[in-house]
Amino acid sequence: MQQIKTSFDFEKPIADLVQQIEKVKQVAEKTKVDMSATLDELDGKLNETTNNLYKNLTGWNKVQMSRHPDRPQTLDYISMICDDFIELHGDRTVNDDKAIIGGFATINGQTVMVIGHQKGKNTKERQFRNFGMANPEGYRKALRLMRLAEKFNKPVVSFIDTMGAYPGLEAEERGQGEAIARNLLEMSILRVPIICIVVGEGASGGALGIGIGDKVYMLEHTWYSVISPESCSSILWRSWDFKEKAAECLKLTSDDMFGNKLIDGIIPEPLGGAHQNPELMGQTLKDYIIKDLASLGKLKTDKMIEQRIEKFCAMGVVNE
């Protein structure tokens, strides 16, 4: 099997077995003794341990996976999925928010509008991208691009990966809540197909601002919730120490969301997470997008919008 690069505490059993295998190989090389039976046994144990571990991740484990520094981000997926990409900038009112990127791209010969959060890979990039936390102008840029897609009758594909909308005073002064609410309204009645995919973190209105679509997916090891586990813990217990308990209570994993009928499907990740095999993850995403673009393209526009609105209106329970 492909060797898993371990990063988290919960992956220690895998790291221990890999270390044992390396030691046995070294002994076999030094002593020239046939250790193939021992290696086969350890390889089998490694396979079993790895499969069991990633099938039974807790909510907090999945939050950790979604934040892995090597996890592919929107620009990575664009380069893997799209044949070309022309980035468009600015909201035509304030400035160009670097936390949200977007532009026309070609996927399998079909032109689409791609929009997504971009966190950045290193400290300098993250500061430049504001850690993927968009200001109001970011959501207004996204809306401008969606209207442009509607004008030219091109589908929209959005990649969600944010810790939330930027909570700064200046963002609130420029209408953060209104910008997100406007996007929710406009996306619900946009007259082109919309495919939304949570590829990392999906927190609060920051995720919902580009998250209303005909198809909404989550990658296997991602989360989607009204609040992060740390913030939830700090509100309920006045401490971050209960973040793991908060993650379980929030029911934020892809399995929880699909079970509650809040998303349309779960996209499987390579063993160990998307960062272990980005190319395979990119190809899987591309296959899903191509399939959905074909099926949504057959729907009449009014019927598509009606189904989109009905889907979101059916979520949750109202007691009168």
Coordinates of C-alpha atoms in Angstrom, one line a residue:
M1 CA 0.0 0.0 0.0
Q2 CA 1.0 3.6 -0.4
Q3 CA 2.8 4.8 2.7
I4 CA 0.7 7.3 4.6
K5 CA 2.5 10.5 5.8
T6 CA 1.3 11.0 9.4
S7 CA 0.7 14.4 10.9
F8 CA -1.7 14.1 13.8
D9 CA -1.8 12.3 17.2
F10 CA -4.6 10.0 16.2
E11 CA -2.4 8.7 13.4
K12 CA 0.3 7.4 15.9
P13 CA -0.7 3.7 15.5
I14 CA 0.1 4.0 11.8
A15 CA 3.4 5.8 12.4
D16 CA 4.4 3.1 15.0
L17 CA 3.8 0.3 12.5
V18 CA 5.7 2.1 9.8
Q19 CA 8.6 2.5 12.2
Q20 CA 8.5 -1.2 13.0
I21 CA 8.5 -2.1 9.3
E22 CA 11.6 0.1 8.7
K23 CA 13.4 -1.5 11.7
V24 CA 12.7 -5.0 10.4
K25 CA 14.0 -4.0 6.9
Q26 CA 17.2 -2.6 8.4
V27 CA 17.7 -5.8 10.5
A28 CA 17.1 -8.0 7.4
E29 CA 19.6 -5.9 5.4
K30 CA 22.2 -6.1 8.1
T31 CA 22.0 -9.7 9.0
K32 CA 20.9 -11.0 5.5
V33 CA 18.2 -13.0 7.3
D34 CA 14.9 -13.6 5.4
M35 CA 12.3 -11.5 7.3
S36 CA 9.7 -11.6 4.5
A37 CA 7.1 -13.4 6.7
T38 CA 7.4 -10.8 9.5
L39 CA 7.2 -8.0 6.9
D40 CA 4.1 -9.5 5.3
E41 CA 2.5 -9.8 8.8
L42 CA 3.3 -6.2 9.6
D43 CA 2.1 -5.0 6.2
G44 CA -1.2 -6.7 6.7
K45 CA -1.5 -5.2 10.2
L46 CA -0.7 -1.8 8.7
N47 CA -3.3 -2.1 6.1
E48 CA -6.0 -3.2 8.6
T49 CA -5.0 -0.4 11.1
T50 CA -5.0 2.3 8.4
N51 CA -8.4 1.3 7.0
N52 CA -10.0 1.0 10.4
L53 CA -8.6 4.3 11.6
Y54 CA -9.8 6.4 8.7
K55 CA -13.2 4.8 8.6
N56 CA -13.8 5.7 12.3
L57 CA -12.6 9.2 12.6
T58 CA -14.3 11.4 15.2
G59 CA -15.7 14.8 14.4
W60 CA -12.6 16.5 15.8
N61 CA -10.4 14.2 13.8
K62 CA -12.2 15.3 10.6
V63 CA -11.8 19.0 11.6
Q64 CA -8.0 18.3 12.0
M65 CA -7.9 16.6 8.6
S66 CA -9.7 19.5 6.9
R67 CA -7.0 21.9 8.2
H68 CA -4.0 19.8 7.1
P69 CA -1.4 22.3 5.7
D70 CA -0.8 20.2 2.6
R71 CA -4.5 19.8 1.8
P72 CA -5.4 20.9 -1.8
Q73 CA -7.1 24.3 -2.0
T74 CA -9.2 26.0 -4.7
L75 CA -6.3 27.1 -6.9
D76 CA -4.9 23.5 -6.7
Y77 CA -8.2 22.0 -7.8
I78 CA -8.5 24.6 -10.6
S79 CA -5.1 23.6 -12.0
M80 CA -5.9 19.9 -11.8
I81 CA -9.5 20.0 -13.1
C82 CA -9.6 22.9 -15.5
D83 CA -8.0 23.1 -19.0
D84 CA -7.6 26.9 -18.6
F85 CA -8.6 29.6 -16.1
I86 CA -9.0 33.4 -16.5
E87 CA -9.2 35.0 -13.1
L88 CA -11.5 38.0 -12.8
H89 CA -11.0 40.6 -10.1
G90 CA -12.9 43.2 -8.0
D91 CA -16.5 43.9 -6.9
R92 CA -16.6 47.2 -8.8
T93 CA -17.3 49.0 -5.5
V94 CA -14.6 48.7 -2.9
N95 CA -11.6 46.5 -4.0
D96 CA -10.5 43.0 -4.9
D97 CA -10.8 40.6 -2.0
K98 CA -8.0 38.0 -2.3
A99 CA -9.8 35.5 0.1
I100 CA -12.2 34.7 -2.7
I101 CA -11.1 33.9 -6.2
G102 CA -13.1 33.4 -9.4
G103 CA -13.2 33.4 -13.1
F104 CA -14.1 31.6 -16.3
A105 CA -12.6 28.1 -16.8
T106 CA -13.0 25.2 -19.1
I107 CA -13.7 21.7 -17.8
N108 CA -13.8 18.9 -20.3
G109 CA -14.5 21.4 -23.1
Q110 CA -17.3 23.2 -21.2
T111 CA -17.0 26.8 -20.0
V112 CA -17.9 27.3 -16.4
M113 CA -17.6 30.1 -13.8
V114 CA -15.4 28.8 -10.9
I115 CA -15.5 30.6 -7.5
G116 CA -13.9 29.6 -4.3
H117 CA -12.2 30.5 -1.0
Q118 CA -8.3 30.5 -1.0
K119 CA -6.5 30.3 2.3
G120 CA -2.9 30.2 1.2
K121 CA -0.2 27.7 1.8
N122 CA 2.4 29.6 3.9
T123 CA 2.4 32.5 6.3
K124 CA 2.9 35.2 3.6
E125 CA 0.2 33.7 1.4
R126 CA -2.2 33.3 4.3
Q127 CA -1.8 37.0 5.3
F128 CA -2.3 38.0 1.7
R129 CA -5.4 35.9 1.4
N130 CA -6.6 36.9 4.9
F131 CA -6.7 33.1 5.8
G132 CA -9.6 32.6 3.5
M133 CA -11.9 34.8 5.5
A134 CA -13.7 37.0 3.0
N135 CA -14.8 40.6 3.5
P136 CA -18.2 41.9 2.1
E137 CA -16.4 42.8 -1.1
G138 CA -15.4 39.2 -1.6
Y139 CA -19.0 38.1 -1.5
R140 CA -20.0 41.0 -3.8
K141 CA -17.3 39.9 -6.2
A142 CA -18.6 36.4 -6.1
L143 CA -22.1 37.6 -6.8
R144 CA -20.9 39.8 -9.7
L145 CA -19.2 36.8 -11.2
M146 CA -22.3 34.6 -10.8
R147 CA -24.4 37.3 -12.5
L148 CA -21.8 37.3 -15.3
A149 CA -22.2 33.5 -15.6
E150 CA -26.0 33.9 -15.8
K151 CA -25.6 36.6 -18.5
F152 CA -23.6 34.2 -20.7
N153 CA -25.6 31.1 -19.6
K154 CA -22.6 29.3 -18.0
P155 CA -22.8 27.0 -15.0
V156 CA -21.2 27.9 -11.6
V157 CA -18.9 25.7 -9.6
S158 CA -17.9 26.8 -6.1
F159 CA -15.3 25.4 -3.8
I160 CA -15.9 26.1 -0.1
D161 CA -13.0 26.3 2.4
T162 CA -13.2 28.9 5.1
M163 CA -13.1 29.4 8.8
G164 CA -15.8 32.0 8.4
A165 CA -16.4 35.4 7.0
Y166 CA -14.0 38.0 8.3
P167 CA -15.4 39.3 11.7
G168 CA -13.6 42.6 11.8
L169 CA -15.3 45.9 12.6
E170 CA -14.6 47.3 9.1
A171 CA -16.2 44.3 7.5
E172 CA -19.4 44.9 9.5
E173 CA -19.3 48.6 8.6
R174 CA -19.3 47.7 4.9
G175 CA -22.2 45.3 5.3
Q176 CA -20.9 41.8 5.9
G177 CA -24.3 40.4 6.9
E178 CA -26.2 42.1 4.0
A179 CA -23.6 40.8 1.5
I180 CA -24.0 37.2 2.6
A181 CA -27.8 37.5 2.8
R182 CA -27.9 39.0 -0.7
N183 CA -25.8 36.0 -2.1
L184 CA -28.2 33.5 -0.5
L185 CA -31.2 35.2 -2.2
E186 CA -29.5 35.7 -5.5
M187 CA -28.0 32.1 -5.7
S188 CA -31.4 30.6 -4.9
I189 CA -32.9 32.1 -8.1
L190 CA -29.8 32.1 -10.3
R191 CA -30.8 30.9 -13.8
V192 CA -27.8 28.6 -14.3
P193 CA -26.8 25.3 -12.7
I194 CA -24.7 25.7 -9.5
I195 CA -22.5 22.9 -8.0
C196 CA -21.1 23.6 -4.5
I197 CA -18.3 21.5 -2.9
V198 CA -16.9 21.8 0.6
V199 CA -13.3 20.9 0.1
G200 CA -12.0 21.9 3.5
E201 CA -13.6 23.9 6.3
G202 CA -17.2 25.1 5.9
A203 CA -17.9 27.5 8.7
S204 CA -20.9 29.7 9.3
G205 CA -22.2 32.3 6.8
G206 CA -18.7 32.6 5.3
A207 CA -19.3 29.2 3.7
L208 CA -23.0 29.7 3.0
G209 CA -22.2 32.9 1.0
I210 CA -21.2 30.8 -1.9
G211 CA -22.9 27.6 -0.8
I212 CA -26.4 27.6 -2.3
G213 CA -26.6 25.2 -5.2
D214 CA -28.5 22.5 -7.1
K215 CA -25.8 20.0 -5.9
V216 CA -24.0 20.5 -2.6
Y217 CA -21.3 18.0 -1.8
M218 CA -18.7 17.5 1.0
L219 CA -15.4 15.8 0.7
E220 CA -15.2 12.8 3.1
H221 CA -12.9 14.4 5.7
T222 CA -14.4 17.9 5.8
W223 CA -16.9 19.7 8.1
Y224 CA -19.8 22.1 7.7
S225 CA -21.4 23.9 10.6
V226 CA -22.8 27.2 11.9
I227 CA -19.7 27.6 14.2
S228 CA -16.3 26.1 14.7
P229 CA -15.8 23.6 17.6
E230 CA -13.3 26.0 19.3
S231 CA -15.8 28.9 19.2
C232 CA -18.6 26.7 20.3
S233 CA -16.5 25.5 23.2
S234 CA -15.5 29.0 24.2
I235 CA -19.2 30.1 24.3
L236 CA -20.6 27.1 26.1
W237 CA -17.7 26.2 28.5
R238 CA -15.7 29.5 28.5
S239 CA -12.7 27.5 27.3
W240 CA -11.3 25.8 24.2
D241 CA -10.6 22.7 26.2
F242 CA -13.9 21.2 25.2
K243 CA -13.5 21.6 21.4
E244 CA -13.6 17.8 20.9
K245 CA -16.9 17.4 22.7
A246 CA -18.2 20.4 20.8
A247 CA -17.3 18.8 17.5
E248 CA -19.3 15.7 18.4
C249 CA -22.3 17.8 19.6
L250 CA -22.4 20.0 16.5
K251 CA -22.8 16.9 14.1
L252 CA -20.6 18.7 11.6
T253 CA -19.1 15.7 9.6
S254 CA -20.0 14.8 6.1
D255 CA -21.8 11.6 7.4
D256 CA -23.9 13.7 9.8
M257 CA -24.7 16.3 7.2
F258 CA -25.7 13.6 4.6
G259 CA -27.7 11.8 7.3
N260 CA -29.7 14.9 8.1
K261 CA -30.3 15.6 4.4
L262 CA -28.4 18.8 4.4
I263 CA -26.1 17.9 1.5
D264 CA -26.6 15.9 -1.7
G265 CA -23.6 13.5 -1.3
I266 CA -20.2 12.7 0.1
I267 CA -17.2 12.6 -2.3
P268 CA -14.7 9.9 -1.1
E269 CA -11.1 10.9 -0.5
P270 CA -7.9 8.9 -1.1
L271 CA -6.9 6.8 1.9
G272 CA -5.5 9.1 4.5
G273 CA -7.1 12.3 3.1
A274 CA -6.9 14.4 0.0
H275 CA -3.4 15.6 0.8
Q276 CA -2.1 12.0 0.4
N277 CA -3.0 11.9 -3.3
P278 CA -4.1 15.3 -4.6
E279 CA -4.1 14.1 -8.3
L280 CA -6.5 11.3 -7.5
M281 CA -8.7 13.7 -5.5
G282 CA -8.7 16.2 -8.4
Q283 CA -9.7 13.5 -10.9
T284 CA -12.5 12.3 -8.6
L285 CA -13.9 15.9 -8.2
K286 CA -13.7 16.4 -12.0
D287 CA -15.7 13.2 -12.6
Y288 CA -18.4 14.4 -10.2
I289 CA -18.6 17.9 -11.8
I290 CA -18.8 16.6 -15.4
K291 CA -21.5 14.1 -14.4
D292 CA -23.6 16.8 -12.7
L293 CA -23.1 19.4 -15.4
A294 CA -24.5 16.9 -17.9
S295 CA -27.6 16.0 -15.7
L296 CA -28.3 19.6 -14.7
G297 CA -28.0 20.8 -18.3
K298 CA -31.0 18.6 -19.2
L299 CA -33.3 20.4 -16.7
K300 CA -35.5 23.3 -17.8
T301 CA -34.4 26.4 -16.0
D302 CA -37.6 27.1 -14.1
K303 CA -37.8 23.5 -12.9
M304 CA -34.2 23.6 -11.8
I305 CA -34.8 26.8 -9.7
E306 CA -38.0 25.3 -8.2
Q307 CA -36.1 22.2 -7.1
R308 CA -33.3 24.2 -5.7
I309 CA -35.6 26.4 -3.6
E310 CA -37.7 23.4 -2.5
K311 CA -34.5 21.5 -1.4
F312 CA -33.4 24.3 1.0
C313 CA -36.9 25.1 2.2
A314 CA -37.3 21.5 3.3
M315 CA -34.3 21.6 5.6
G316 CA -34.9 21.8 9.3
V317 CA -38.0 21.6 11.5
V318 CA -40.5 24.3 12.3
N319 CA -42.8 24.1 15.3
E320 CA -45.7 26.5 15.2

